[in-house]
């Protein structure tokens, strides 16, 4: 198996963190979103949505959608990231929440500050971020992790878009529990490993531009 990723993207970071945390060391195939490689016919054949990440199997089959890929990687080992218990449903709840609410709330800030889309509606985005930030912050009160007593796929799914919080100026001031929790996530060795890949990729992209 191998992973097709653009490491700076939050969804690619998800699978990079899991790959590192589980020690799978799956090979990485870089897809440069900055130059539009995701629209190349060869990549679209892997994912008709033209998005990263993609997990490619040895037989040429593929799996796309980052949260699904994370769960598939966990099938390779017995791991607390994806416990074989009813806790899985709680993890899924937070993964669906991330996809349906959290990421859409924050995405306009990415559109404005990374892609330069000046018509991005930041007022509505700020309102949505306050709403869903409060949900997350309240849940984290008295908790170290989103689900159970240790890090799970829920934490990785919800955290990765926050890797862009400084660059994109997310309005998260006042959410002390979120700040405490994201600091703990970013201290994980697997997160640090993924961050190294992100920074190396950014250096290559900048050198080529």
mmCIF file with all atom_site columns, N, CA, C and O in Angstrom, residues 21-22 74 77-85 87-88 91 147-156:
data_model
loop_
_atom_site.group_PDB
_atom_site.id
_atom_site.type_symbol
_atom_site.label_atom_id
_atom_site.label_alt_id
_atom_site.label_comp_id
_atom_site.label_asym_id
_atom_site.label_entity_id
_atom_site.label_seq_id
_atom_site.pdbx_PDB_ins_code
_atom_site.Cartn_x
_atom_site.Cartn_y
_atom_site.Cartn_z
_atom_site.occupancy
_atom_site.B_iso_or_equiv
_atom_site.pdbx_formal_charge
_atom_site.auth_seq_id
_atom_site.auth_comp_id
_atom_site.auth_asym_id
_atom_site.auth_atom_id
_atom_site.pdbx_PDB_model_num
ATOM 1   N N  . UNK A 1 21  ? 2.139   7.153  13.796 1.00 0.00 ? 21  UNK A N  1
ATOM 2   C CA . UNK A 1 21  ? 1.768   6.647  15.119 1.00 0.00 ? 21  UNK A CA 1
ATOM 3   C C  . UNK A 1 21  ? 1.781   5.120  15.141 1.00 0.00 ? 21  UNK A C  1
ATOM 4   O O  . UNK A 1 21  ? 2.206   4.502  16.131 1.00 0.00 ? 21  UNK A O  1
ATOM 5   N N  . UNK A 1 22  ? 1.324   4.509  14.055 1.00 0.00 ? 22  UNK A N  1
ATOM 6   C CA . UNK A 1 22  ? 1.254   3.056  14.001 1.00 0.00 ? 22  UNK A CA 1
ATOM 7   C C  . UNK A 1 22  ? 2.564   2.417  13.554 1.00 0.00 ? 22  UNK A C  1
ATOM 8   O O  . UNK A 1 22  ? 2.698   1.191  13.590 1.00 0.00 ? 22  UNK A O  1
ATOM 9   N N  . UNK A 1 74  ? -5.627  1.605  10.622 1.00 0.00 ? 74  UNK A N  1
ATOM 10  C CA . UNK A 1 74  ? -5.680  0.997  11.956 1.00 0.00 ? 74  UNK A CA 1
ATOM 11  C C  . UNK A 1 74  ? -6.024  -0.486 11.891 1.00 0.00 ? 74  UNK A C  1
ATOM 12  O O  . UNK A 1 74  ? -5.774  -1.227 12.855 1.00 0.00 ? 74  UNK A O  1
ATOM 13  N N  . UNK A 1 77  ? -3.129  -3.103 12.534 1.00 0.00 ? 77  UNK A N  1
ATOM 14  C CA . UNK A 1 77  ? -2.610  -3.430 13.862 1.00 0.00 ? 77  UNK A CA 1
ATOM 15  C C  . UNK A 1 77  ? -3.743  -3.308 14.882 1.00 0.00 ? 77  UNK A C  1
ATOM 16  O O  . UNK A 1 77  ? -4.798  -2.755 14.596 1.00 0.00 ? 77  UNK A O  1
ATOM 17  N N  . UNK A 1 78  ? -3.508  -3.839 16.079 1.00 0.00 ? 78  UNK A N  1
ATOM 18  C CA . UNK A 1 78  ? -4.442  -3.648 17.189 1.00 0.00 ? 78  UNK A CA 1
ATOM 19  C C  . UNK A 1 78  ? -4.021  -2.379 17.911 1.00 0.00 ? 78  UNK A C  1
ATOM 20  O O  . UNK A 1 78  ? -2.941  -2.339 18.514 1.00 0.00 ? 78  UNK A O  1
ATOM 21  N N  . UNK A 1 79  ? -4.822  -1.322 17.844 1.00 0.00 ? 79  UNK A N  1
ATOM 22  C CA . UNK A 1 79  ? -4.391  -0.027 18.343 1.00 0.00 ? 79  UNK A CA 1
ATOM 23  C C  . UNK A 1 79  ? -5.490  0.694  19.110 1.00 0.00 ? 79  UNK A C  1
ATOM 24  O O  . UNK A 1 79  ? -6.662  0.653  18.708 1.00 0.00 ? 79  UNK A O  1
ATOM 25  N N  . UNK A 1 80  ? -5.125  1.385  20.191 1.00 0.00 ? 80  UNK A N  1
ATOM 26  C CA . UNK A 1 80  ? -6.094  2.202  20.926 1.00 0.00 ? 80  UNK A CA 1
ATOM 27  C C  . UNK A 1 80  ? -6.617  3.391  20.114 1.00 0.00 ? 80  UNK A C  1
ATOM 28  O O  . UNK A 1 80  ? -7.597  4.020  20.524 1.00 0.00 ? 80  UNK A O  1
ATOM 29  N N  . UNK A 1 81  ? -5.959  3.695  18.997 1.00 0.00 ? 81  UNK A N  1
ATOM 30  C CA . UNK A 1 81  ? -6.494  4.769  18.153 1.00 0.00 ? 81  UNK A CA 1
ATOM 31  C C  . UNK A 1 81  ? -7.896  4.440  17.655 1.00 0.00 ? 81  UNK A C  1
ATOM 32  O O  . UNK A 1 81  ? -8.709  5.343  17.416 1.00 0.00 ? 81  UNK A O  1
ATOM 33  N N  . UNK A 1 82  ? -8.178  3.170  17.478 1.00 0.00 ? 82  UNK A N  1
ATOM 34  C CA . UNK A 1 82  ? -9.446  2.702  16.908 1.00 0.00 ? 82  UNK A CA 1
ATOM 35  C C  . UNK A 1 82  ? -9.850  1.415  17.635 1.00 0.00 ? 82  UNK A C  1
ATOM 36  O O  . UNK A 1 82  ? -9.767  0.319  17.116 1.00 0.00 ? 82  UNK A O  1
ATOM 37  N N  . UNK A 1 83  ? -10.273 1.552  18.899 1.00 0.00 ? 83  UNK A N  1
ATOM 38  C CA . UNK A 1 83  ? -10.495 0.385  19.760 1.00 0.00 ? 83  UNK A CA 1
ATOM 39  C C  . UNK A 1 83  ? -11.605 -0.523 19.223 1.00 0.00 ? 83  UNK A C  1
ATOM 40  O O  . UNK A 1 83  ? -12.562 -0.068 18.597 1.00 0.00 ? 83  UNK A O  1
ATOM 41  N N  . UNK A 1 84  ? -11.444 -1.800 19.501 1.00 0.00 ? 84  UNK A N  1
ATOM 42  C CA . UNK A 1 84  ? -12.466 -2.777 19.120 1.00 0.00 ? 84  UNK A CA 1
ATOM 43  C C  . UNK A 1 84  ? -13.528 -2.845 20.208 1.00 0.00 ? 84  UNK A C  1
ATOM 44  O O  . UNK A 1 84  ? -13.661 -3.831 20.933 1.00 0.00 ? 84  UNK A O  1
ATOM 45  N N  . UNK A 1 85  ? -14.269 -1.759 20.335 1.00 0.00 ? 85  UNK A N  1
ATOM 46  C CA . UNK A 1 85  ? -15.308 -1.654 21.355 1.00 0.00 ? 85  UNK A CA 1
ATOM 47  C C  . UNK A 1 85  ? -16.316 -0.609 20.901 1.00 0.00 ? 85  UNK A C  1
ATOM 48  O O  . UNK A 1 85  ? -16.167 0.020  19.845 1.00 0.00 ? 85  UNK A O  1
ATOM 49  N N  . UNK A 1 87  ? -16.600 2.220  21.867 1.00 0.00 ? 87  UNK A N  1
ATOM 50  C CA . UNK A 1 87  ? -15.980 3.543  21.801 1.00 0.00 ? 87  UNK A CA 1
ATOM 51  C C  . UNK A 1 87  ? -15.853 4.006  20.346 1.00 0.00 ? 87  UNK A C  1
ATOM 52  O O  . UNK A 1 87  ? -15.855 5.207  20.063 1.00 0.00 ? 87  UNK A O  1
ATOM 53  N N  . UNK A 1 88  ? -15.790 3.049  19.437 1.00 0.00 ? 88  UNK A N  1
ATOM 54  C CA . UNK A 1 88  ? -15.684 3.409  18.018 1.00 0.00 ? 88  UNK A CA 1
ATOM 55  C C  . UNK A 1 88  ? -16.820 4.335  17.578 1.00 0.00 ? 88  UNK A C  1
ATOM 56  O O  . UNK A 1 88  ? -16.623 5.205  16.738 1.00 0.00 ? 88  UNK A O  1
ATOM 57  N N  . UNK A 1 91  ? -16.022 7.782  18.564 1.00 0.00 ? 91  UNK A N  1
ATOM 58  C CA . UNK A 1 91  ? -15.001 8.311  17.659 1.00 0.00 ? 91  UNK A CA 1
ATOM 59  C C  . UNK A 1 91  ? -15.651 8.739  16.348 1.00 0.00 ? 91  UNK A C  1
ATOM 60  O O  . UNK A 1 91  ? -15.390 9.835  15.833 1.00 0.00 ? 91  UNK A O  1
ATOM 61  N N  . UNK A 1 147 ? -12.212 11.287 23.369 1.00 0.00 ? 147 UNK A N  1
ATOM 62  C CA . UNK A 1 147 ? -12.921 10.041 23.652 1.00 0.00 ? 147 UNK A CA 1
ATOM 63  C C  . UNK A 1 147 ? -12.040 9.159  24.530 1.00 0.00 ? 147 UNK A C  1
ATOM 64  O O  . UNK A 1 147 ? -10.880 8.893  24.180 1.00 0.00 ? 147 UNK A O  1
ATOM 65  N N  . UNK A 1 148 ? -12.556 8.733  25.669 1.00 0.00 ? 148 UNK A N  1
ATOM 66  C CA . UNK A 1 148 ? -11.808 7.813  26.514 1.00 0.00 ? 148 UNK A CA 1
ATOM 67  C C  . UNK A 1 148 ? -10.614 8.470  27.190 1.00 0.00 ? 148 UNK A C  1
ATOM 68  O O  . UNK A 1 148 ? -10.556 9.690  27.366 1.00 0.00 ? 148 UNK A O  1
ATOM 69  N N  . UNK A 1 149 ? -9.634  7.633  27.534 1.00 0.00 ? 149 UNK A N  1
ATOM 70  C CA . UNK A 1 149 ? -8.497  8.075  28.333 1.00 0.00 ? 149 UNK A CA 1
ATOM 71  C C  . UNK A 1 149 ? -7.214  8.306  27.538 1.00 0.00 ? 149 UNK A C  1
ATOM 72  O O  . UNK A 1 149 ? -6.170  8.602  28.124 1.00 0.00 ? 149 UNK A O  1
ATOM 73  N N  . UNK A 1 150 ? -7.273  8.155  26.246 1.00 0.00 ? 150 UNK A N  1
ATOM 74  C CA . UNK A 1 150 ? -6.069  8.338  25.432 1.00 0.00 ? 150 UNK A CA 1
ATOM 75  C C  . UNK A 1 150 ? -6.416  8.875  24.065 1.00 0.00 ? 150 UNK A C  1
ATOM 76  O O  . UNK A 1 150 ? -7.589  9.007  23.695 1.00 0.00 ? 150 UNK A O  1
ATOM 77  N N  . UNK A 1 151 ? -5.377  9.192  23.312 1.00 0.00 ? 151 UNK A N  1
ATOM 78  C CA . UNK A 1 151 ? -5.583  9.728  21.976 1.00 0.00 ? 151 UNK A CA 1
ATOM 79  C C  . UNK A 1 151 ? -6.226  8.674  21.074 1.00 0.00 ? 151 UNK A C  1
ATOM 80  O O  . UNK A 1 151 ? -5.904  7.486  21.144 1.00 0.00 ? 151 UNK A O  1
ATOM 81  N N  . UNK A 1 152 ? -7.174  9.115  20.256 1.00 0.00 ? 152 UNK A N  1
ATOM 82  C CA . UNK A 1 152 ? -7.841  8.246  19.296 1.00 0.00 ? 152 UNK A CA 1
ATOM 83  C C  . UNK A 1 152 ? -7.927  8.964  17.954 1.00 0.00 ? 152 UNK A C  1
ATOM 84  O O  . UNK A 1 152 ? -7.517  10.128 17.818 1.00 0.00 ? 152 UNK A O  1
ATOM 85  N N  . UNK A 1 153 ? -8.511  8.281  16.987 1.00 0.00 ? 153 UNK A N  1
ATOM 86  C CA . UNK A 1 153 ? -8.717  8.908  15.684 1.00 0.00 ? 153 UNK A CA 1
ATOM 87  C C  . UNK A 1 153 ? -9.583  10.155 15.786 1.00 0.00 ? 153 UNK A C  1
ATOM 88  O O  . UNK A 1 153 ? -9.473  11.061 14.951 1.00 0.00 ? 153 UNK A O  1
ATOM 89  N N  . UNK A 1 154 ? -10.424 10.235 16.802 1.00 0.00 ? 154 UNK A N  1
ATOM 90  C CA . UNK A 1 154 ? -11.251 11.432 16.976 1.00 0.00 ? 154 UNK A CA 1
ATOM 91  C C  . UNK A 1 154 ? -10.383 12.665 17.155 1.00 0.00 ? 154 UNK A C  1
ATOM 92  O O  . UNK A 1 154 ? -10.625 13.718 16.540 1.00 0.00 ? 154 UNK A O  1
ATOM 93  N N  . UNK A 1 155 ? -9.365  12.574 17.995 1.00 0.00 ? 155 UNK A N  1
ATOM 94  C CA . UNK A 1 155 ? -8.476  13.710 18.244 1.00 0.00 ? 155 UNK A CA 1
ATOM 95  C C  . UNK A 1 155 ? -7.746  14.121 16.971 1.00 0.00 ? 155 UNK A C  1
ATOM 96  O O  . UNK A 1 155 ? -7.644  15.309 16.655 1.00 0.00 ? 155 UNK A O  1
ATOM 97  N N  . UNK A 1 156 ? -7.250  13.149 16.239 1.00 0.00 ? 156 UNK A N  1
ATOM 98  C CA . UNK A 1 156 ? -6.488  13.458 15.026 1.00 0.00 ? 156 UNK A CA 1
ATOM 99  C C  . UNK A 1 156 ? -7.392  14.098 13.984 1.00 0.00 ? 156 UNK A C  1
ATOM 100 O O  . UNK A 1 156 ? -7.029  15.090 13.344 1.00 0.00 ? 156 UNK A O  1
#
